[in-house]
PDB file of C-alpha atoms and ligand atoms in Angstrom:
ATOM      1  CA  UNK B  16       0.000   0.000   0.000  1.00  0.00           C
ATOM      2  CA  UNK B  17       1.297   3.292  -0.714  1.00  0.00           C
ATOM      3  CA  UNK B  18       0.694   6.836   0.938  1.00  0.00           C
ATOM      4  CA  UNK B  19       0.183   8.611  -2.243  1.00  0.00           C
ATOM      5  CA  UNK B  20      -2.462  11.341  -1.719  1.00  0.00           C
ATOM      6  CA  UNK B  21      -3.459  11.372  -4.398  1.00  0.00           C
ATOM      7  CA  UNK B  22      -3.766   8.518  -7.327  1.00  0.00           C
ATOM      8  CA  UNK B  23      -0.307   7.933  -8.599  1.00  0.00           C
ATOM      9  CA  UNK B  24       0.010   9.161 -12.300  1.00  0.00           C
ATOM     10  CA  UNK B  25      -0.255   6.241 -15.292  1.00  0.00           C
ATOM     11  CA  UNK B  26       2.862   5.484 -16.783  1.00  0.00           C
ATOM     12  CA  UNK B  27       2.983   6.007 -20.647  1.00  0.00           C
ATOM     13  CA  UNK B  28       3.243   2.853 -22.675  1.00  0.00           C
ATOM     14  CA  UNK B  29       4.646   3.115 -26.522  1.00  0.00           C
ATOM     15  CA  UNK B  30       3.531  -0.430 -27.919  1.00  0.00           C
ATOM     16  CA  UNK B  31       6.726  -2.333 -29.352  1.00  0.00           C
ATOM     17  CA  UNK B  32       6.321  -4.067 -33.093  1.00  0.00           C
ATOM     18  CA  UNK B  33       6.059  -8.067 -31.904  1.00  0.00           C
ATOM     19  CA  UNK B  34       4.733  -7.613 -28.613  1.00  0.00           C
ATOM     20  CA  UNK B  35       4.832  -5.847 -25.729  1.00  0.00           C
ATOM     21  CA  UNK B  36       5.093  -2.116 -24.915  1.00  0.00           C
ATOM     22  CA  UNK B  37       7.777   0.634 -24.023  1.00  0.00           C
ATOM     23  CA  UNK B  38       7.351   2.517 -20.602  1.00  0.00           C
ATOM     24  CA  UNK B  39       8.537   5.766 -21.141  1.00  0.00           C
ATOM     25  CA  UNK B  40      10.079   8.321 -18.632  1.00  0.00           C
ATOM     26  CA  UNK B  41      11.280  11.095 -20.379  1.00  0.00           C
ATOM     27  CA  UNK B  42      11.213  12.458 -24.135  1.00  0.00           C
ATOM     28  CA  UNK B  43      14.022  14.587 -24.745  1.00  0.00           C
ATOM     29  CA  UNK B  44      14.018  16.333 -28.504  1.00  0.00           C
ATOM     30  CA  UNK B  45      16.937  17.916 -30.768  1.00  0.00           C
ATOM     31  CA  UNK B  46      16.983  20.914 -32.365  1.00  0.00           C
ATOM     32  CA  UNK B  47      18.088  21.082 -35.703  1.00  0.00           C
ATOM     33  CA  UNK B  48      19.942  17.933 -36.892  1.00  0.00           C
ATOM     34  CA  UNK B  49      19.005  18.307 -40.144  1.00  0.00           C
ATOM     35  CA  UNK B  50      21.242  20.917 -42.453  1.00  0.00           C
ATOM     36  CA  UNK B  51      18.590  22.005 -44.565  1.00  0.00           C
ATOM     37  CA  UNK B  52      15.875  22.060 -42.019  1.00  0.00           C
ATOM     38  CA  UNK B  53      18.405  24.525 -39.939  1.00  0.00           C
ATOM     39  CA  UNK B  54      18.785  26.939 -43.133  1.00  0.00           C
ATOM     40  CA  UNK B  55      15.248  27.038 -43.263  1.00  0.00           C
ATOM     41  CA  UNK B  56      14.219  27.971 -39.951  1.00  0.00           C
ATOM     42  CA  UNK B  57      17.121  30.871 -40.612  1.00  0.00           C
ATOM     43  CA  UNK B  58      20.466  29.244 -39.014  1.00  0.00           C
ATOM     44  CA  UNK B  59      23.628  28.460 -40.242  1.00  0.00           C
ATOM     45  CA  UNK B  60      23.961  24.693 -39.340  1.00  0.00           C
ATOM     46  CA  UNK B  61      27.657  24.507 -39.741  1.00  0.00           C
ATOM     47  CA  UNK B  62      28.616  25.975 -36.240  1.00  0.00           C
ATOM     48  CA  UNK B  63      26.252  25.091 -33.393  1.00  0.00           C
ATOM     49  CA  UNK B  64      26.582  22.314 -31.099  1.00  0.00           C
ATOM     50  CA  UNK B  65      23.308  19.831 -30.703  1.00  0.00           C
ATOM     51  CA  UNK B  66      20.650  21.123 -28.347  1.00  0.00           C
ATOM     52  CA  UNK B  67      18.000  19.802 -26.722  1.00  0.00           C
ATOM     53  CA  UNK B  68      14.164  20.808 -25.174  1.00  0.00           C
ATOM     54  CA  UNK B  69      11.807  18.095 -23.664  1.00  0.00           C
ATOM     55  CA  UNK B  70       8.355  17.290 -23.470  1.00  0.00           C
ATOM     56  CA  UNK B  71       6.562  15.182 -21.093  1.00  0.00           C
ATOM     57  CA  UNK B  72       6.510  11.561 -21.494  1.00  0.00           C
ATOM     58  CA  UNK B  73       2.378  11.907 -21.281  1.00  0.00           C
ATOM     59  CA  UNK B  74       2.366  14.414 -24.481  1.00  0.00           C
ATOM     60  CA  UNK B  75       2.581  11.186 -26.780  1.00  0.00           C
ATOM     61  CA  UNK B  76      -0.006  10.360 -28.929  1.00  0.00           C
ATOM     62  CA  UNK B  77      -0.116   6.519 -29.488  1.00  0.00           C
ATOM     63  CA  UNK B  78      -2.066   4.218 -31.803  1.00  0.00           C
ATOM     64  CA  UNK B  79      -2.697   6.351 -34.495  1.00  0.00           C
ATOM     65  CA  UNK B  80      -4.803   8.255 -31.710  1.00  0.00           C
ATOM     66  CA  UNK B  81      -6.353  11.489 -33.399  1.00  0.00           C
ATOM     67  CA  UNK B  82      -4.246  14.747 -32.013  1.00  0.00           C
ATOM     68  CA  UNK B  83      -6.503  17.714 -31.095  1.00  0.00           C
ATOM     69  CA  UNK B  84      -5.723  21.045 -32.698  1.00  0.00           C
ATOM     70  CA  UNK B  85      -4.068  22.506 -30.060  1.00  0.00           C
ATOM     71  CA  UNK B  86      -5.100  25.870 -27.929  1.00  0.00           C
ATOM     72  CA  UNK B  87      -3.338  29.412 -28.434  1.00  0.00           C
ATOM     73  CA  UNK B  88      -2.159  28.959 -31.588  1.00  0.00           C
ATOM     74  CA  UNK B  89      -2.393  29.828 -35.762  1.00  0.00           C
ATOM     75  CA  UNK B  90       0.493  28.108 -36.646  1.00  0.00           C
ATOM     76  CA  UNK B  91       0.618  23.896 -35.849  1.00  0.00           C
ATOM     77  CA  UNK B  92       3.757  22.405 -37.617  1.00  0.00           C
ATOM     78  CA  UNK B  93       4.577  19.185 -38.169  1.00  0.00           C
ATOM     79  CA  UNK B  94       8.295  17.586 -37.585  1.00  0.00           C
ATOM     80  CA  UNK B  95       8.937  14.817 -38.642  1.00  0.00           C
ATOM     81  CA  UNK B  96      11.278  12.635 -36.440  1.00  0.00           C
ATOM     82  CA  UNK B  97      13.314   9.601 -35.852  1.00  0.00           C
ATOM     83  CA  UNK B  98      12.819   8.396 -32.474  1.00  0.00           C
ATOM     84  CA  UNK B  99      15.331   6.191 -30.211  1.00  0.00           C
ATOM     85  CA  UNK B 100      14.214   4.378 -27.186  1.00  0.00           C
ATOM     86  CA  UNK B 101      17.505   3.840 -24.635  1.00  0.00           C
ATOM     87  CA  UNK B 102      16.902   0.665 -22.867  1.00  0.00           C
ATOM     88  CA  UNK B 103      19.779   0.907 -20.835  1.00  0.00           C
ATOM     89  CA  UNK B 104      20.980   3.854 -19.222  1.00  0.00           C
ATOM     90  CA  UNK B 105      23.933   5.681 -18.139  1.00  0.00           C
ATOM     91  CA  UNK B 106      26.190   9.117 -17.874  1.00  0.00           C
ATOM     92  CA  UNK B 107      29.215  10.156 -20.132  1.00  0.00           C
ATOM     93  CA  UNK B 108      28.416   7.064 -22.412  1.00  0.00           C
ATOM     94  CA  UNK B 109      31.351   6.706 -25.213  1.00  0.00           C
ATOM     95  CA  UNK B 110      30.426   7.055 -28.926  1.00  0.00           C
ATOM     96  CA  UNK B 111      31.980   3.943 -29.647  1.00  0.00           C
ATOM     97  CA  UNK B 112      29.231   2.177 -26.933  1.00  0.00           C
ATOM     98  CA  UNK B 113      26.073   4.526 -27.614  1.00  0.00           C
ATOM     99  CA  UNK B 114      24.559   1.985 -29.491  1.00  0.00           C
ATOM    100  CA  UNK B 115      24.140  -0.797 -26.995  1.00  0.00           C
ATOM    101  CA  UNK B 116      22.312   1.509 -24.918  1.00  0.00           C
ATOM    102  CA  UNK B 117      19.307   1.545 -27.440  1.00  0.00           C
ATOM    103  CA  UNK B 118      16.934  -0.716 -27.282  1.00  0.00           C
ATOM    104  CA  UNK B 119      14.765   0.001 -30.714  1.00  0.00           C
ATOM    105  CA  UNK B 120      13.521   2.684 -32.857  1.00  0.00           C
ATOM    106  CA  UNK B 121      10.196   4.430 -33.954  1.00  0.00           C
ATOM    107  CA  UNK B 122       8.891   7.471 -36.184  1.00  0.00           C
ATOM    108  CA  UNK B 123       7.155  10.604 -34.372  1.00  0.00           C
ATOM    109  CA  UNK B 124       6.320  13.506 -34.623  1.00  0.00           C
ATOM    110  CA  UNK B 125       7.632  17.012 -32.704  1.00  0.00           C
ATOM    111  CA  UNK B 126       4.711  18.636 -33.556  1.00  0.00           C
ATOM    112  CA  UNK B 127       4.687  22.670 -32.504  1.00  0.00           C
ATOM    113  CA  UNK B 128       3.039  25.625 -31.864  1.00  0.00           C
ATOM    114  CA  UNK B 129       6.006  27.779 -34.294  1.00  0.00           C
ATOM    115  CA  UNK B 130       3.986  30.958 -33.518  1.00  0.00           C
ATOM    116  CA  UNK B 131       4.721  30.475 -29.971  1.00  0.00           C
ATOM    117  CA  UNK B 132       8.121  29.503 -30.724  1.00  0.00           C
ATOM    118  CA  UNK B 133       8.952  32.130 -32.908  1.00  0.00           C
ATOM    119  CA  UNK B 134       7.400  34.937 -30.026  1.00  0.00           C
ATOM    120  CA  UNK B 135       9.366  32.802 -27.216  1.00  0.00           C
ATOM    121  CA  UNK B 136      12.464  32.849 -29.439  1.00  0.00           C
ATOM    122  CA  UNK B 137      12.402  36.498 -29.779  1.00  0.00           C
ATOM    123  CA  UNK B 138      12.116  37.188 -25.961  1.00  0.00           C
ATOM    124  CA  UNK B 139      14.945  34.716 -25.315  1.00  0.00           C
ATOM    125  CA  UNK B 140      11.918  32.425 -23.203  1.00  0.00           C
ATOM    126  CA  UNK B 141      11.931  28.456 -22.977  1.00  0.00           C
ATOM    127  CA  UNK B 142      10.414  26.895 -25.930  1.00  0.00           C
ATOM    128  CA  UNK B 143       8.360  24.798 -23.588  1.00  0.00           C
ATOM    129  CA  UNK B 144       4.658  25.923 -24.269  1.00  0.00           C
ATOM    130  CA  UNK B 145       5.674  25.941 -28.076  1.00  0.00           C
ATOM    131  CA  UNK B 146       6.900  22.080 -27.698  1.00  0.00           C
ATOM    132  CA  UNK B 147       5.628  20.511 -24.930  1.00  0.00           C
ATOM    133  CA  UNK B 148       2.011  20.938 -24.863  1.00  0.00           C
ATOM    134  CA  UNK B 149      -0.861  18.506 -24.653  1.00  0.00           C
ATOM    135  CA  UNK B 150      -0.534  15.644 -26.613  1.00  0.00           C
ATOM    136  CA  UNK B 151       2.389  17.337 -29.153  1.00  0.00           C
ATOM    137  CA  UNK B 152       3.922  13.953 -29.419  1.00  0.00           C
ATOM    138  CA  UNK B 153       2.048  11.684 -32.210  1.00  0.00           C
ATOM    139  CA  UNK B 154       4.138   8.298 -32.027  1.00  0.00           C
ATOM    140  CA  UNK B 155       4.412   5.094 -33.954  1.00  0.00           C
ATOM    141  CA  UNK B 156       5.782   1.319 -32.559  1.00  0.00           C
ATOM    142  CA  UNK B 157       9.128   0.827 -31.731  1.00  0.00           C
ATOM    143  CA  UNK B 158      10.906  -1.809 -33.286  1.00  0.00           C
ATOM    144  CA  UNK B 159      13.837  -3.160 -31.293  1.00  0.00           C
ATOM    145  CA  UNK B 160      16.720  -2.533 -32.776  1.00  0.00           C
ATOM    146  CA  UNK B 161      16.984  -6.971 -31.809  1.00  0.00           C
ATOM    147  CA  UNK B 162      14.969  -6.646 -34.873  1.00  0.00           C
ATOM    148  CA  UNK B 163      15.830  -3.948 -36.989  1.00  0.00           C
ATOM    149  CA  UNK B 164      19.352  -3.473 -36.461  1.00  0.00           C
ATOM    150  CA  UNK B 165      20.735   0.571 -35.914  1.00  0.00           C
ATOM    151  CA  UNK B 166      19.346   2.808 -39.103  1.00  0.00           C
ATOM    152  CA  UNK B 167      22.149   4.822 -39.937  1.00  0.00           C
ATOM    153  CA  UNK B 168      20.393   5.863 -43.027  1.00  0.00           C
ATOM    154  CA  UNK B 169      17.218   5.013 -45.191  1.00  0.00           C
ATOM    155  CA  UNK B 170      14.113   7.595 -46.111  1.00  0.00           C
ATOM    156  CA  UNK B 171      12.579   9.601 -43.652  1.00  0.00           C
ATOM    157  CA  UNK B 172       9.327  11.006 -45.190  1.00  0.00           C
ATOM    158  CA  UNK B 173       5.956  12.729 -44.267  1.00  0.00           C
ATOM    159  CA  UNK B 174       2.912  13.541 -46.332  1.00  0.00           C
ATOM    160  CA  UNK B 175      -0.323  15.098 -45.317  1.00  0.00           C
ATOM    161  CA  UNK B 176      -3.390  14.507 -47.194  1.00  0.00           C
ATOM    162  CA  UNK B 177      -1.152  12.196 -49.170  1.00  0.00           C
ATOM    163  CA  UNK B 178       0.687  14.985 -49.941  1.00  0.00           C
ATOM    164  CA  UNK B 179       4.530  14.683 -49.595  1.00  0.00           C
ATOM    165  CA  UNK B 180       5.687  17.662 -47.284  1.00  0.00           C
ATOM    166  CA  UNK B 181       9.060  16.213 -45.914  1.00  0.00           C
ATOM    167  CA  UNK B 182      11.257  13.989 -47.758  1.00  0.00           C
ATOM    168  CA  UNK B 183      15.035  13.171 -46.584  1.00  0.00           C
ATOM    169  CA  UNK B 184      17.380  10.372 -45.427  1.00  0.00           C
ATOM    170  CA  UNK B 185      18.795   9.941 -41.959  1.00  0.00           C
ATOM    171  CA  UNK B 186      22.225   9.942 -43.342  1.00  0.00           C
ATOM    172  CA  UNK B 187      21.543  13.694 -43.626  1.00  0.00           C
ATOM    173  CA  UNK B 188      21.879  14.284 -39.642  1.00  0.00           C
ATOM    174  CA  UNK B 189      23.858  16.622 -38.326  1.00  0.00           C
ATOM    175  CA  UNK B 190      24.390  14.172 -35.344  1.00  0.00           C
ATOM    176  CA  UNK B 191      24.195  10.798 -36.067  1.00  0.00           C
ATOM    177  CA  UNK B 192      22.027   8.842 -32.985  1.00  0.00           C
ATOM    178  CA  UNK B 193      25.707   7.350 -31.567  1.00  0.00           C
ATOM    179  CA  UNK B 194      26.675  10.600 -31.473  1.00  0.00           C
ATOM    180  CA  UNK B 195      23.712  12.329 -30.116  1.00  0.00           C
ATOM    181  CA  UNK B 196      23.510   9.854 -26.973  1.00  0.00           C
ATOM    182  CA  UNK B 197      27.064  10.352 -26.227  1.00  0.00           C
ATOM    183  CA  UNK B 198      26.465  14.193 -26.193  1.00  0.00           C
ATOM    184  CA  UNK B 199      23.284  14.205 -24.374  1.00  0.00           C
ATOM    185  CA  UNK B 200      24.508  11.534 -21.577  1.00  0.00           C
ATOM    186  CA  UNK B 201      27.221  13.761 -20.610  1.00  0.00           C
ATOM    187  CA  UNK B 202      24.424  16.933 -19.519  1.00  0.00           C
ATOM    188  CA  UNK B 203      21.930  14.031 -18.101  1.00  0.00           C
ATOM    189  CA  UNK B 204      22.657  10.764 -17.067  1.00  0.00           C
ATOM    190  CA  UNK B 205      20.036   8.582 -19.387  1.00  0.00           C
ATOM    191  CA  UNK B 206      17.873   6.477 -18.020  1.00  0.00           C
ATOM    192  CA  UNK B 207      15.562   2.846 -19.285  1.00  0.00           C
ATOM    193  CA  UNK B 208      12.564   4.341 -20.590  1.00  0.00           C
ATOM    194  CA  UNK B 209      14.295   7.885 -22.233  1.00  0.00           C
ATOM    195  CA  UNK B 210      12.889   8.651 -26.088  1.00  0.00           C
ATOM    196  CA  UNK B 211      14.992  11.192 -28.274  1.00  0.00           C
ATOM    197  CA  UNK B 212      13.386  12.831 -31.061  1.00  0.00           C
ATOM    198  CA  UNK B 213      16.393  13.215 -33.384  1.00  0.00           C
ATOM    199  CA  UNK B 214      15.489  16.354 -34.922  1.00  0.00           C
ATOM    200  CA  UNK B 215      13.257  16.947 -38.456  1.00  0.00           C
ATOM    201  CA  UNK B 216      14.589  17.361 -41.845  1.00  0.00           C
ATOM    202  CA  UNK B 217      13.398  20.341 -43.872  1.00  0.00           C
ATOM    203  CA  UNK B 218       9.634  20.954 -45.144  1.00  0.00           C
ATOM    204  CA  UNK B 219       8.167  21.525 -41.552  1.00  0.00           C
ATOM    205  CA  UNK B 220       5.077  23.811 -42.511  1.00  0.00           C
ATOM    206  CA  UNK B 221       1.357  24.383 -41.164  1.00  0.00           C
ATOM    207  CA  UNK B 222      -1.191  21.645 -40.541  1.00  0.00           C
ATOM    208  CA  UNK B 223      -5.221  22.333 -40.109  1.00  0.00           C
ATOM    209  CA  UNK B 224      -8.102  20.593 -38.198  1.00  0.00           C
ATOM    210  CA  UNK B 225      -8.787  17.463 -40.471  1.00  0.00           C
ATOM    211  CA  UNK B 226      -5.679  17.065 -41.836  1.00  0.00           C
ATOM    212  CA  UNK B 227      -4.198  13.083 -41.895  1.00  0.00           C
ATOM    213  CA  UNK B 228      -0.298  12.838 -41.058  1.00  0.00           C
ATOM    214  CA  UNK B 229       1.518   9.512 -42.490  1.00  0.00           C
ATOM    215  CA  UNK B 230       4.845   9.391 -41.583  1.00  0.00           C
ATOM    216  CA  UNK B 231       7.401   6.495 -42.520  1.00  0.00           C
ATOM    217  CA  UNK B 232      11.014   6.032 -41.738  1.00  0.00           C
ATOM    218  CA  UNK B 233      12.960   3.253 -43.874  1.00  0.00           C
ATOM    219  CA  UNK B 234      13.511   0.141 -42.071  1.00  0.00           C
ATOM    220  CA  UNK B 235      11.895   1.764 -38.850  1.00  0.00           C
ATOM    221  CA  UNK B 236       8.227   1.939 -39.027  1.00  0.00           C
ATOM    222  CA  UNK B 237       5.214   4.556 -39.456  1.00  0.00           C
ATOM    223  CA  UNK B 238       3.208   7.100 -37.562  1.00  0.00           C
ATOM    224  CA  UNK B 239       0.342   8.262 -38.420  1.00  0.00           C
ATOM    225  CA  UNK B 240      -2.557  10.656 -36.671  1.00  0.00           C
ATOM    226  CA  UNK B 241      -5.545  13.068 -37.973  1.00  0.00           C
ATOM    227  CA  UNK B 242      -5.681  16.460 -36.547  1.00  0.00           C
ATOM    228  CA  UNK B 243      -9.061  16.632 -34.766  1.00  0.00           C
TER     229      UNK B 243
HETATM  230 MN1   MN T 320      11.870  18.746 -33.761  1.00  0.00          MN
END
């Protein structure tokens, strides 16, 4: 029996391709790992170190769940992201090891409230309202990398309406994911349960109430979710 007050809160649960689900504990997000998607939001992606914002682990959307139009905003873009699940954790982790610390792989979305962004960006405020609202985290399965191996490259893509907005390949990052680990494990020590959204590739633009997102990622999986 526990003295919790209150109820304790659920844990999140990302269901894994084959069986099974994912707890998750945290959701950590990069900025810009994708060249072009960096000259496009107006940076020069040659000199900046990786980055990273969060959002809560209860912002994903799973099961091709709908995702609500959110509040307080004009200007709902998509991202479309590569997604690693660490399955074991640690601090300082070497590049050369990074990869044993993952246990599989799925395609999200960083979806965001740019307007918000772009206001908090100008102040020099957190990006959290702009990123880590409700339900800003549409996610697909994750497919152990037992499975799937380590995608080092392969087509990331995303279409709306069965349009194609965002088309690249994951050799295009900035930081590869062995490399992103190693730098993000030496400002937190990572954890069983930790996501990283590995940043978007260029062609991140405006979504509206109604709209159907299908993502896929080469050798990874899909996500997919209708903006309700
Ligand atoms: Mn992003």
């Amino acid at each position: 029996m526990s003295n919790f007050v209150i109820e304790a809160p659920a844990v999140t649960a990302v269901p894994v391709a084959g069986g099974g689900s994912f707890p998750v504990r945290r959701v950590f997000c990069v900025g810009r790992n994708y060249a072009e998607h960096a000259r496009e939001m107006g940076h020069d992606p040659d000199r900046e170190e990786p980055f990273f914002f969060t959002k809560p682990a209860d912002a994903l959307v799973i099961n091709g769940a709908d995702m609500p139009y959110p509040a307080k905003t004009r200007d709902l873009h998509h991202e479309m992201e590569l997604v690693v699940a660490i399955g074991t954790g640690g601090r300082d982790i070497p590049e050369a090891q990074a990869l044993a610390h993952v246990y599989g792989y799925a395609a999200g979305l960083d979806m965001t409230r740019r307007d918000l962004q772009a206001a908090a960006k100008k102040a020099g405020r957190p990006w959290d309202m702009a990123k880590g609202f409700d339900l800003s985290g549409p996610i697909g399965e994750i497919v152990p990398a037992s499975r799937a191996g380590h995608p080092a490259a392969g087509k990331i893509e995303l279409s709306v309406n069965g349009a194609v907005r965002q088309s690249s390949d994951l050799s295009r990052q900035i930081w590869n994911v062995a490399e992103t680990i190693a730098y993000l494990s030496g400002l937190v020590a990572l954890k069983p349960g930790d996501l990283i959204f590995t940043g978007t590739p260029e062609g991140v633009g405006a979504v509206n109430k109604g709209d159907v997102l299908e993502g896929a990622i080469a050798g990874v999986g899909s996500v997919r979710t209708r903006i309700a």
